[in-house]
Amino acid sequence: EVQLVESGGGLVKPGGSLRLSCAASGFTFSGYGMNWVRLTAGKGLEWLSSISSSSSYIYYTDSVKGRFTISRDNAKNSLYLQMNSLRAADTAVYYCARVESGSSSEYFQYWGQGTLVTVSS
Amino acid sequence: DIQMTQSPSSLSASVGDRVTITCRASQSISRYLNWYQQKPGKAPNLLIYAASSLQSGVPSRFSGSGSGTDFTLSISSLQPEDFATYYCQQSYTIPRTFGPGTKVDI
């Protein structure tokens, strides 16, 4: 059974840092691209970042570029999101999601349960 | 970036109703369009991928159609468990953008 379990969320002050982790099990982690997506009260779902299976390709949305860093450790079956210079607008539930790719499609079938990040003084 | 819009932003319907949600992309995305359902406190659940392919295990009352810039998600006969927010998402280009969501109240 595919499982993705996020951890590392919590309360942090503006300007602070946090590192989220996503532990994967039930599949060959090194064979899949992974993504981070967040859910905010005001904006709904927002795609943040993706990383290819071998970390060769990494992408970010503009709102987190230069502040967030995605990485993975295939030996530990883990995905990470290092978040620096956090702002109140980063308050959200953060999800990791596995990429499924077809000949003319790409979608997120498996998601973690989410971890809440609250940025407040 | 490709902007995704959805209409309506919310709707109220009764059990048994047919419901249609529209998603529009700011430029052509071929059929690289997915639909997700999200309930409060839960992770998003994939319903439809590649515009019209029903994800395994998803009830057949859900269907998707469209290509290019205009897409629809239809629920043929609304059930009480369909109370949720529905999001479209394009996977044509980076950044992968979601629509703002459509909240369905029963």
Tab-separated table of N, CA and C in Angstrom, chain A residues 24 27-34 51-55 72-75 77 98-101:
chain	number	residue	atom	x	y	z
A	24	ALA	N	8.026	8.065	2.576
A	24	ALA	CA	7.303	7.258	1.597
A	24	ALA	C	7.499	5.771	1.872
A	27	PHE	N	6.134	1.623	-2.148
A	27	PHE	CA	6.478	1.700	-3.562
A	27	PHE	C	7.965	2.030	-3.689
A	28	THR	N	8.485	1.901	-4.898
A	28	THR	CA	9.893	2.199	-5.159
A	28	THR	C	10.059	3.706	-5.301
A	29	PHE	N	10.409	4.353	-4.198
A	29	PHE	CA	10.445	5.817	-4.124
A	29	PHE	C	11.338	6.408	-5.201
A	30	SER	N	12.457	5.787	-5.469
A	30	SER	CA	13.423	6.322	-6.428
A	30	SER	C	12.924	6.317	-7.865
A	31	GLY	N	11.761	5.727	-8.091
A	31	GLY	CA	11.220	5.654	-9.435
A	31	GLY	C	10.178	6.711	-9.764
A	32	TYR	N	9.911	7.614	-8.833
A	32	TYR	CA	8.822	8.572	-9.019
A	32	TYR	C	9.254	10.002	-8.729
A	33	GLY	N	8.719	10.914	-9.541
A	33	GLY	CA	8.824	12.313	-9.204
A	33	GLY	C	7.881	12.639	-8.056
A	34	MET	N	8.217	13.689	-7.328
A	34	MET	CA	7.425	14.073	-6.157
A	34	MET	C	7.176	15.570	-6.172
A	51	ILE	N	10.207	17.704	-7.941
A	51	ILE	CA	11.555	17.163	-8.063
A	51	ILE	C	11.456	15.830	-8.802
A	52	SER	N	12.311	15.624	-9.773
A	52	SER	CA	12.288	14.378	-10.530
A	52	SER	C	12.864	13.234	-9.689
A	53	SER	N	12.749	12.038	-10.207
A	53	SER	CA	13.124	10.850	-9.439
A	53	SER	C	14.585	10.856	-9.004
A	54	SER	N	15.445	11.405	-9.842
A	54	SER	CA	16.882	11.422	-9.531
A	54	SER	C	17.373	12.798	-9.116
A	55	SER	N	16.435	13.701	-8.865
A	55	SER	CA	16.738	15.085	-8.458
A	55	SER	C	17.354	15.919	-9.585
A	72	ARG	N	15.396	15.431	-1.918
A	72	ARG	CA	14.981	14.064	-1.621
A	72	ARG	C	16.203	13.212	-1.309
A	73	ASP	N	15.965	12.153	-0.547
A	73	ASP	CA	16.997	11.169	-0.235
A	73	ASP	C	16.399	9.806	-0.584
A	74	ASN	N	16.758	9.299	-1.740
A	74	ASN	CA	16.169	8.028	-2.195
A	74	ASN	C	16.589	6.856	-1.307
A	75	ALA	N	17.728	6.950	-0.673
A	75	ALA	CA	18.167	5.883	0.224
A	75	ALA	C	17.298	5.820	1.476
A	77	ASN	N	14.092	6.992	1.374
A	77	ASN	CA	12.693	7.066	0.927
A	77	ASN	C	12.002	8.319	1.471
A	98	ARG	N	2.709	12.148	-4.960
A	98	ARG	CA	3.490	11.388	-5.928
A	98	ARG	C	2.984	11.670	-7.339
A	99	VAL	N	3.907	11.799	-8.260
A	99	VAL	CA	3.560	12.070	-9.648
A	99	VAL	C	3.295	10.767	-10.385
A	100	GLU	N	2.196	10.729	-11.119
A	100	GLU	CA	1.916	9.654	-12.069
A	100	GLU	C	1.991	10.263	-13.464
A	101	SER	N	2.704	9.603	-14.359
A	101	SER	CA	2.856	10.154	-15.712
A	101	SER	C	2.409	9.143	-16.749
